[in-house]
PDB file of C-alpha atoms in Angstrom:
ATOM      1  CA  SER V   1     -66.747 103.083  30.567  1.00  0.00           C
ATOM      2  CA  ARG V   2     -63.091 102.077  30.633  1.00  0.00           C
ATOM      3  CA  ALA V   3     -61.721  98.723  31.815  1.00  0.00           C
ATOM      4  CA  THR V   4     -59.822  98.909  35.114  1.00  0.00           C
ATOM      5  CA  SER V   5     -57.416  96.309  36.472  1.00  0.00           C
ATOM      6  CA  VAL V   6     -58.088  94.806  39.903  1.00  0.00           C
ATOM      7  CA  ASN V   7     -55.215  93.336  41.916  1.00  0.00           C
ATOM      8  CA  LEU V   8     -56.308  90.120  43.601  1.00  0.00           C
ATOM      9  CA  PRO V   9     -54.267  88.136  46.168  1.00  0.00           C
ATOM     10  CA  THR V  10     -53.865  85.066  43.951  1.00  0.00           C
ATOM     11  CA  PRO V  11     -51.917  84.021  40.836  1.00  0.00           C
ATOM     12  CA  TYR V  12     -55.135  82.718  39.207  1.00  0.00           C
ATOM     13  CA  ALA V  13     -58.712  83.988  39.366  1.00  0.00           C
ATOM     14  CA  GLY V  14     -61.781  83.094  37.341  1.00  0.00           C
ATOM     15  CA  PHE V  15     -65.572  82.514  37.322  1.00  0.00           C
ATOM     16  CA  PHE V  16     -66.401  86.044  38.499  1.00  0.00           C
ATOM     17  CA  THR V  17     -69.788  87.075  39.850  1.00  0.00           C
ATOM     18  CA  PHE V  18     -71.104  90.163  41.643  1.00  0.00           C
ATOM     19  CA  ALA V  19     -73.595  90.544  44.460  1.00  0.00           C
ATOM     20  CA  ASP V  20     -76.251  93.278  44.313  1.00  0.00           C
ATOM     21  CA  ASN V  21     -74.101  95.446  46.584  1.00  0.00           C
ATOM     22  CA  GLY V  22     -71.092  95.149  44.261  1.00  0.00           C
ATOM     23  CA  THR V  23     -69.164  92.534  46.249  1.00  0.00           C
ATOM     24  CA  LEU V  24     -66.982  90.408  43.955  1.00  0.00           C
ATOM     25  CA  ALA V  25     -66.759  86.628  44.305  1.00  0.00           C
ATOM     26  CA  TYR V  26     -64.347  84.471  42.315  1.00  0.00           C
ATOM     27  CA  ALA V  27     -62.663  81.078  42.255  1.00  0.00           C
ATOM     28  CA  THR V  28     -58.936  80.628  42.725  1.00  0.00           C
ATOM     29  CA  VAL V  29     -56.376  77.834  42.422  1.00  0.00           C
ATOM     30  CA  GLN V  30     -53.335  77.632  44.666  1.00  0.00           C
ATOM     31  CA  GLU V  31     -50.885  74.956  43.523  1.00  0.00           C
ATOM     32  CA  ALA V  32     -47.951  73.629  45.546  1.00  0.00           C
ATOM     33  CA  SER V  33     -44.921  71.531  44.640  1.00  0.00           C
ATOM     34  CA  SER V  34     -42.425  70.476  47.296  1.00  0.00           C
ATOM     35  CA  ILE V  35     -38.947  68.973  47.384  1.00  0.00           C
ATOM     36  CA  TRP V  36     -38.456  66.015  49.700  1.00  0.00           C
ATOM     37  CA  ARG V  37     -35.428  64.169  51.072  1.00  0.00           C
ATOM     38  CA  VAL V  38     -35.121  60.428  51.595  1.00  0.00           C
ATOM     39  CA  ASP V  39     -32.191  58.400  52.937  1.00  0.00           C
ATOM     40  CA  LEU V  40     -31.189  55.538  50.616  1.00  0.00           C
ATOM     41  CA  ASP V  41     -28.617  53.630  52.678  1.00  0.00           C
ATOM     42  CA  PRO V  42     -30.325  52.471  54.790  1.00  0.00           C
ATOM     43  CA  PRO V  43     -33.737  53.389  53.336  1.00  0.00           C
ATOM     44  CA  GLY V  44     -35.712  55.880  55.395  1.00  0.00           C
ATOM     45  CA  PRO V  45     -38.972  57.819  55.266  1.00  0.00           C
ATOM     46  CA  ALA V  46     -39.464  60.772  52.922  1.00  0.00           C
ATOM     47  CA  VAL V  47     -39.221  64.190  54.618  1.00  0.00           C
ATOM     48  CA  ARG V  48     -40.470  67.444  53.106  1.00  0.00           C
ATOM     49  CA  ILE V  49     -37.738  70.104  53.191  1.00  0.00           C
ATOM     50  CA  THR V  50     -39.376  72.995  51.311  1.00  0.00           C
ATOM     51  CA  PRO V  51     -42.450  74.990  52.410  1.00  0.00           C
ATOM     52  CA  ALA V  52     -45.736  73.298  51.569  1.00  0.00           C
ATOM     53  CA  THR V  53     -47.133  76.601  50.302  1.00  0.00           C
ATOM     54  CA  MET V  54     -44.518  77.107  47.562  1.00  0.00           C
ATOM     55  CA  ARG V  55     -44.174  75.643  44.068  1.00  0.00           C
ATOM     56  CA  LEU V  56     -40.543  74.561  43.884  1.00  0.00           C
ATOM     57  CA  ALA V  57     -38.968  72.187  41.375  1.00  0.00           C
ATOM     58  CA  HIS V  58     -35.687  70.761  40.086  1.00  0.00           C
ATOM     59  CA  GLY V  59     -33.556  70.685  43.219  1.00  0.00           C
ATOM     60  CA  SER V  60     -29.754  70.543  42.897  1.00  0.00           C
ATOM     61  CA  VAL V  61     -27.635  69.836  45.988  1.00  0.00           C
ATOM     62  CA  SER V  62     -24.324  71.541  46.742  1.00  0.00           C
ATOM     63  CA  PRO V  63     -21.149  69.377  46.764  1.00  0.00           C
ATOM     64  CA  ASP V  64     -20.980  69.491  50.583  1.00  0.00           C
ATOM     65  CA  ASN V  65     -24.640  68.323  50.796  1.00  0.00           C
ATOM     66  CA  LYS V  66     -25.540  71.296  53.004  1.00  0.00           C
ATOM     67  CA  TRP V  67     -27.467  73.470  50.526  1.00  0.00           C
ATOM     68  CA  LEU V  68     -30.073  73.111  47.823  1.00  0.00           C
ATOM     69  CA  VAL V  69     -30.995  75.320  44.867  1.00  0.00           C
ATOM     70  CA  ALA V  70     -34.359  75.053  43.084  1.00  0.00           C
ATOM     71  CA  PHE V  71     -36.655  77.279  41.032  1.00  0.00           C
ATOM     72  CA  GLU V  72     -40.052  78.647  41.966  1.00  0.00           C
ATOM     73  CA  GLN V  73     -42.846  77.856  39.498  1.00  0.00           C
ATOM     74  CA  GLU V  74     -44.867  81.039  39.727  1.00  0.00           C
ATOM     75  CA  HIS V  75     -45.586  83.801  37.199  1.00  0.00           C
ATOM     76  CA  PHE V  76     -41.960  84.842  37.702  1.00  0.00           C
ATOM     77  CA  GLU V  77     -39.699  81.782  37.813  1.00  0.00           C
ATOM     78  CA  ASN V  78     -36.754  82.644  40.047  1.00  0.00           C
ATOM     79  CA  LEU V  79     -34.064  80.597  41.788  1.00  0.00           C
ATOM     80  CA  VAL V  80     -34.131  80.017  45.544  1.00  0.00           C
ATOM     81  CA  ILE V  81     -31.464  78.610  47.874  1.00  0.00           C
ATOM     82  CA  LEU V  82     -32.035  76.865  51.201  1.00  0.00           C
ATOM     83  CA  ARG V  83     -30.273  74.438  53.520  1.00  0.00           C
ATOM     84  CA  THR V  84     -30.998  70.745  53.030  1.00  0.00           C
ATOM     85  CA  ASP V  85     -32.687  70.729  56.438  1.00  0.00           C
ATOM     86  CA  GLY V  86     -35.225  73.254  55.077  1.00  0.00           C
ATOM     87  CA  THR V  87     -33.922  76.392  56.830  1.00  0.00           C
ATOM     88  CA  GLY V  88     -32.399  79.595  55.500  1.00  0.00           C
ATOM     89  CA  LEU V  89     -34.506  79.980  52.340  1.00  0.00           C
ATOM     90  CA  ARG V  90     -33.621  83.022  50.227  1.00  0.00           C
ATOM     91  CA  ARG V  91     -34.143  84.097  46.625  1.00  0.00           C
ATOM     92  CA  LEU V  92     -31.051  84.006  44.433  1.00  0.00           C
ATOM     93  CA  THR V  93     -32.566  85.678  41.349  1.00  0.00           C
ATOM     94  CA  THR V  94     -35.430  88.120  40.898  1.00  0.00           C
ATOM     95  CA  GLY V  95     -37.283  89.819  38.078  1.00  0.00           C
ATOM     96  CA  ASP V  96     -39.812  89.062  35.368  1.00  0.00           C
ATOM     97  CA  PHE V  97     -37.823  86.156  33.928  1.00  0.00           C
ATOM     98  CA  ARG V  98     -38.028  82.388  33.723  1.00  0.00           C
ATOM     99  CA  ASP V  99     -34.975  80.977  35.489  1.00  0.00           C
ATOM    100  CA  ARG V 100     -35.106  77.177  35.398  1.00  0.00           C
ATOM    101  CA  GLY V 101     -33.152  73.943  35.826  1.00  0.00           C
ATOM    102  CA  PRO V 102     -30.369  75.062  38.197  1.00  0.00           C
ATOM    103  CA  ALA V 103     -27.230  72.940  38.606  1.00  0.00           C
ATOM    104  CA  TRP V 104     -24.740  73.502  41.433  1.00  0.00           C
ATOM    105  CA  SER V 105     -21.119  73.586  40.217  1.00  0.00           C
ATOM    106  CA  ALA V 106     -18.604  70.993  41.417  1.00  0.00           C
ATOM    107  CA  ASP V 107     -16.518  73.608  43.240  1.00  0.00           C
ATOM    108  CA  GLY V 108     -19.612  74.816  45.114  1.00  0.00           C
ATOM    109  CA  LYS V 109     -19.123  78.448  44.131  1.00  0.00           C
ATOM    110  CA  SER V 110     -21.640  79.007  41.338  1.00  0.00           C
ATOM    111  CA  ILE V 111     -24.852  77.756  39.744  1.00  0.00           C
ATOM    112  CA  ALA V 112     -25.627  77.219  36.066  1.00  0.00           C
ATOM    113  CA  PHE V 113     -29.253  77.616  34.997  1.00  0.00           C
ATOM    114  CA  VAL V 114     -31.497  78.190  31.981  1.00  0.00           C
ATOM    115  CA  SER V 115     -33.044  81.630  31.558  1.00  0.00           C
ATOM    116  CA  ASN V 116     -34.860  83.794  29.033  1.00  0.00           C
ATOM    117  CA  ARG V 117     -33.437  86.986  30.570  1.00  0.00           C
ATOM    118  CA  GLY V 118     -31.438  87.528  27.372  1.00  0.00           C
ATOM    119  CA  GLY V 119     -34.496  87.156  25.132  1.00  0.00           C
ATOM    120  CA  ASP V 120     -34.322  83.459  24.274  1.00  0.00           C
ATOM    121  CA  TYR V 121     -33.496  80.477  26.499  1.00  0.00           C
ATOM    122  CA  GLN V 122     -29.757  80.106  27.077  1.00  0.00           C
ATOM    123  CA  ILE V 123     -27.573  78.927  29.965  1.00  0.00           C
ATOM    124  CA  TRP V 124     -26.478  81.544  32.495  1.00  0.00           C
ATOM    125  CA  ARG V 125     -24.208  81.412  35.529  1.00  0.00           C
ATOM    126  CA  ILE V 126     -24.407  83.128  38.934  1.00  0.00           C
ATOM    127  CA  GLY V 127     -22.381  83.043  42.153  1.00  0.00           C
ATOM    128  CA  ILE V 128     -24.093  81.489  45.170  1.00  0.00           C
ATOM    129  CA  ASP V 129     -24.115  84.947  46.794  1.00  0.00           C
ATOM    130  CA  GLY V 130     -25.940  86.420  43.769  1.00  0.00           C
ATOM    131  CA  SER V 131     -22.834  87.998  42.230  1.00  0.00           C
ATOM    132  CA  ASN V 132     -21.308  87.683  38.751  1.00  0.00           C
ATOM    133  CA  LEU V 133     -24.548  86.964  36.892  1.00  0.00           C
ATOM    134  CA  ALA V 134     -23.608  86.482  33.225  1.00  0.00           C
ATOM    135  CA  PRO V 135     -24.368  84.415  30.092  1.00  0.00           C
ATOM    136  CA  PHE V 136     -22.478  81.123  30.154  1.00  0.00           C
ATOM    137  CA  VAL V 137     -23.414  78.858  27.204  1.00  0.00           C
ATOM    138  CA  GLN V 138     -25.254  80.064  24.103  1.00  0.00           C
ATOM    139  CA  HIS V 139     -26.550  78.274  21.009  1.00  0.00           C
ATOM    140  CA  PRO V 140     -28.601  79.571  18.034  1.00  0.00           C
ATOM    141  CA  THR V 141     -31.486  77.195  18.814  1.00  0.00           C
ATOM    142  CA  GLY V 142     -31.303  77.554  22.605  1.00  0.00           C
ATOM    143  CA  ALA V 143     -29.417  75.813  25.412  1.00  0.00           C
ATOM    144  CA  TYR V 144     -31.220  73.839  28.130  1.00  0.00           C
ATOM    145  CA  SER V 145     -30.801  71.590  31.178  1.00  0.00           C
ATOM    146  CA  PRO V 146     -27.176  72.114  32.316  1.00  0.00           C
ATOM    147  CA  GLU V 147     -25.503  69.214  34.138  1.00  0.00           C
ATOM    148  CA  TRP V 148     -21.966  69.524  35.506  1.00  0.00           C
ATOM    149  CA  ALA V 149     -19.265  66.876  35.229  1.00  0.00           C
ATOM    150  CA  ARG V 150     -17.628  66.173  38.565  1.00  0.00           C
ATOM    151  CA  ASP V 151     -14.346  67.599  37.274  1.00  0.00           C
ATOM    152  CA  GLY V 152     -16.042  71.011  37.493  1.00  0.00           C
ATOM    153  CA  GLU V 153     -14.817  72.067  34.049  1.00  0.00           C
ATOM    154  CA  ARG V 154     -17.354  70.545  31.667  1.00  0.00           C
ATOM    155  CA  LEU V 155     -21.089  70.971  31.270  1.00  0.00           C
ATOM    156  CA  ALA V 156     -23.613  68.728  29.485  1.00  0.00           C
ATOM    157  CA  TRP V 157     -26.759  70.269  27.999  1.00  0.00           C
ATOM    158  CA  PHE V 158     -29.102  69.979  25.020  1.00  0.00           C
ATOM    159  CA  THR V 159     -30.622  72.192  22.371  1.00  0.00           C
ATOM    160  CA  THR V 160     -33.860  72.032  20.374  1.00  0.00           C
ATOM    161  CA  GLY V 161     -34.696  68.483  19.269  1.00  0.00           C
ATOM    162  CA  TYR V 162     -32.946  67.051  22.347  1.00  0.00           C
ATOM    163  CA  ARG V 163     -29.568  67.281  20.604  1.00  0.00           C
ATOM    164  CA  PRO V 164     -26.930  66.796  23.337  1.00  0.00           C
ATOM    165  CA  TYR V 165     -23.774  68.869  23.724  1.00  0.00           C
ATOM    166  CA  ILE V 166     -20.893  69.215  26.148  1.00  0.00           C
ATOM    167  CA  THR V 167     -19.025  72.461  26.823  1.00  0.00           C
ATOM    168  CA  GLY V 168     -15.560  72.708  28.359  1.00  0.00           C
ATOM    169  CA  PRO V 169     -12.469  74.930  28.378  1.00  0.00           C
ATOM    170  CA  SER V 170     -11.874  74.223  24.678  1.00  0.00           C
ATOM    171  CA  GLY V 171     -15.437  75.062  23.595  1.00  0.00           C
ATOM    172  CA  SER V 172     -18.634  73.167  22.787  1.00  0.00           C
ATOM    173  CA  GLU V 173     -18.955  69.759  21.133  1.00  0.00           C
ATOM    174  CA  ALA V 174     -22.055  68.056  19.728  1.00  0.00           C
ATOM    175  CA  LEU V 175     -22.505  64.477  20.897  1.00  0.00           C
ATOM    176  CA  PRO V 176     -23.800  61.750  18.560  1.00  0.00           C
ATOM    177  CA  MET V 177     -27.564  61.435  18.403  1.00  0.00           C
ATOM    178  CA  PRO V 178     -29.171  58.198  19.623  1.00  0.00           C
ATOM    179  CA  PRO V 179     -30.544  55.711  17.070  1.00  0.00           C
ATOM    180  CA  GLU V 180     -34.213  55.388  16.066  1.00  0.00           C
ATOM    181  CA  ASN V 181     -34.694  59.141  15.525  1.00  0.00           C
ATOM    182  CA  LEU V 182     -34.519  59.790  19.275  1.00  0.00           C
ATOM    183  CA  GLY V 183     -32.948  62.637  21.217  1.00  0.00           C
ATOM    184  CA  PHE V 184     -31.092  62.601  24.538  1.00  0.00           C
ATOM    185  CA  ARG V 185     -31.500  64.833  27.585  1.00  0.00           C
ATOM    186  CA  PRO V 186     -28.479  64.615  29.932  1.00  0.00           C
ATOM    187  CA  THR V 187     -29.470  64.486  33.605  1.00  0.00           C
ATOM    188  CA  SER V 188     -26.354  63.339  35.506  1.00  0.00           C
ATOM    189  CA  TRP V 189     -22.640  62.981  34.713  1.00  0.00           C
ATOM    190  CA  ILE V 190     -19.899  60.945  36.380  1.00  0.00           C
ATOM    191  CA  GLY V 191     -16.523  60.061  34.856  1.00  0.00           C
ATOM    192  CA  ASP V 192     -16.976  59.106  31.193  1.00  0.00           C
ATOM    193  CA  ASP V 193     -20.656  58.228  31.629  1.00  0.00           C
ATOM    194  CA  ILE V 194     -23.525  60.659  31.093  1.00  0.00           C
ATOM    195  CA  ALA V 195     -26.912  59.382  32.267  1.00  0.00           C
ATOM    196  CA  GLY V 196     -30.068  60.809  30.787  1.00  0.00           C
ATOM    197  CA  LEU V 197     -33.368  60.206  29.033  1.00  0.00           C
ATOM    198  CA  LEU V 198     -34.053  59.068  25.484  1.00  0.00           C
ATOM    199  CA  ARG V 199     -36.874  61.258  24.161  1.00  0.00           C
ATOM    200  CA  ARG V 200     -38.970  61.390  21.026  1.00  0.00           C
ATOM    201  CA  PRO V 201     -39.088  64.652  19.043  1.00  0.00           C
ATOM    202  CA  ASP V 202     -42.454  65.439  20.694  1.00  0.00           C
ATOM    203  CA  GLY V 203     -40.822  65.220  24.145  1.00  0.00           C
ATOM    204  CA  VAL V 204     -42.182  61.838  25.258  1.00  0.00           C
ATOM    205  CA  VAL V 205     -39.678  59.945  27.416  1.00  0.00           C
ATOM    206  CA  VAL V 206     -38.848  56.537  25.908  1.00  0.00           C
ATOM    207  CA  ALA V 207     -36.303  55.132  28.380  1.00  0.00           C
ATOM    208  CA  PRO V 208     -33.303  56.058  30.527  1.00  0.00           C
ATOM    209  CA  ALA V 209     -29.900  55.568  28.930  1.00  0.00           C
ATOM    210  CA  VAL V 210     -26.178  56.056  29.537  1.00  0.00           C
ATOM    211  CA  PHE V 211     -23.902  57.673  26.959  1.00  0.00           C
ATOM    212  CA  SER V 212     -20.236  56.626  27.150  1.00  0.00           C
ATOM    213  CA  LEU V 213     -17.716  59.281  26.172  1.00  0.00           C
ATOM    214  CA  ALA V 214     -15.116  56.510  25.867  1.00  0.00           C
ATOM    215  CA  THR V 215     -17.013  54.435  23.271  1.00  0.00           C
ATOM    216  CA  ARG V 216     -19.284  57.230  21.918  1.00  0.00           C
ATOM    217  CA  THR V 217     -22.288  54.907  22.212  1.00  0.00           C
ATOM    218  CA  TYR V 218     -25.606  54.802  24.077  1.00  0.00           C
ATOM    219  CA  ARG V 219     -26.702  52.001  26.411  1.00  0.00           C
ATOM    220  CA  ARG V 220     -30.480  51.876  26.795  1.00  0.00           C
ATOM    221  CA  LEU V 221     -31.697  50.754  30.226  1.00  0.00           C
ATOM    222  CA  ASN V 222     -34.642  48.482  30.910  1.00  0.00           C
ATOM    223  CA  ALA V 223     -36.402  50.744  33.400  1.00  0.00           C
ATOM    224  CA  THR V 224     -39.225  53.292  33.559  1.00  0.00           C
ATOM    225  CA  CYS V 225     -38.009  56.707  34.680  1.00  0.00           C
ATOM    226  CA  GLY V 226     -39.175  60.286  34.495  1.00  0.00           C
ATOM    227  CA  TRP V 227     -35.682  61.302  35.635  1.00  0.00           C
ATOM    228  CA  VAL V 228     -32.481  59.436  36.462  1.00  0.00           C
ATOM    229  CA  ARG V 229     -29.302  60.342  38.379  1.00  0.00           C
ATOM    230  CA  TRP V 230     -26.092  58.620  39.440  1.00  0.00           C
ATOM    231  CA  GLN V 231     -26.164  57.568  43.068  1.00  0.00           C
ATOM    232  CA  ALA V 232     -22.551  57.478  44.338  1.00  0.00           C
ATOM    233  CA  ASP V 233     -20.528  55.890  41.534  1.00  0.00           C
ATOM    234  CA  ASN V 234     -21.130  54.740  37.952  1.00  0.00           C
ATOM    235  CA  THR V 235     -22.681  51.395  38.903  1.00  0.00           C
ATOM    236  CA  ARG V 236     -26.058  52.457  40.313  1.00  0.00           C
ATOM    237  CA  LEU V 237     -28.664  55.042  39.345  1.00  0.00           C
ATOM    238  CA  VAL V 238     -31.615  56.578  41.168  1.00  0.00           C
ATOM    239  CA  CYS V 239     -34.693  56.272  38.963  1.00  0.00           C
ATOM    240  CA  GLY V 240     -37.788  58.363  39.612  1.00  0.00           C
ATOM    241  CA  GLY V 241     -41.214  57.912  38.062  1.00  0.00           C
ATOM    242  CA  ASP V 242     -44.886  58.307  38.884  1.00  0.00           C
ATOM    243  CA  GLN V 243     -45.042  57.959  42.677  1.00  0.00           C
ATOM    244  CA  HIS V 244     -42.012  55.691  42.910  1.00  0.00           C
ATOM    245  CA  LEU V 245     -38.289  55.931  43.566  1.00  0.00           C
ATOM    246  CA  GLU V 246     -35.879  53.054  43.078  1.00  0.00           C
ATOM    247  CA  ILE V 247     -32.236  52.129  42.592  1.00  0.00           C
ATOM    248  CA  ILE V 248     -31.364  50.471  39.281  1.00  0.00           C
ATOM    249  CA  ASP V 249     -28.271  48.720  37.999  1.00  0.00           C
ATOM    250  CA  ALA V 250     -26.443  50.975  35.527  1.00  0.00           C
ATOM    251  CA  LYS V 251     -25.734  48.163  33.066  1.00  0.00           C
ATOM    252  CA  SER V 252     -28.999  46.233  32.963  1.00  0.00           C
ATOM    253  CA  GLY V 253     -31.483  48.775  34.278  1.00  0.00           C
ATOM    254  CA  ARG V 254     -32.864  46.133  36.638  1.00  0.00           C
ATOM    255  CA  ARG V 255     -34.160  47.228  40.025  1.00  0.00           C
ATOM    256  CA  ILE V 256     -31.909  46.706  43.053  1.00  0.00           C
ATOM    257  CA  GLY V 257     -34.064  45.887  46.080  1.00  0.00           C
ATOM    258  CA  ASP V 258     -37.539  47.246  46.785  1.00  0.00           C
ATOM    259  CA  PRO V 259     -38.765  50.640  45.530  1.00  0.00           C
TER     260      PRO V 259
END
């Protein structure tokens, strides 16, 4: 006999068994990952803004704070856009590709993201209406995790080994590597200060840090973060970790107020 594929209504199926009459039983796993919103000043309760049935990650908010872009973590990883109140969800990209890590541009007109649609992982760009999809930043060992400067002209990213770069109108520039054989993943950029994560070659996060373009040095922060972003200026950062969210001082890394 010849093997025949069976389409089942689930992304995962296993532990198959058949009844005497041929009925098929199987186990399935349906995972979900939501994006939530919380007011920081004054602090408020967390509110889910994406459907509880979807697996969405890495939200990036538009400059006018009205829209959000994220990527769906399914077999096909595509970008979706929705309003920050949770309405108006639509898919921005489609296809059998892995589109990840979107970042909304400072002028609000386009989104940079990582994709393997060219064969290997590089940074692409697309208009918020789905137009003008094209390669944006390319590197021989891959380009990942785009983060826009607020001037709208420069982009921070990293390549294999967590080697950080910036790209602007005059081309791409490698930033100095951190000490102690560590790499740096940029996560947020304001003025001359790029916040991010110090990481070991195996990917383990060591600590948040701030790289100064003015002094070309890193300032390691005394905090525990799985991700870190500037809040409103270059004095305070939002630090996220396992089941906690807090504001930290950008110089010392010390917590400001309660989590």
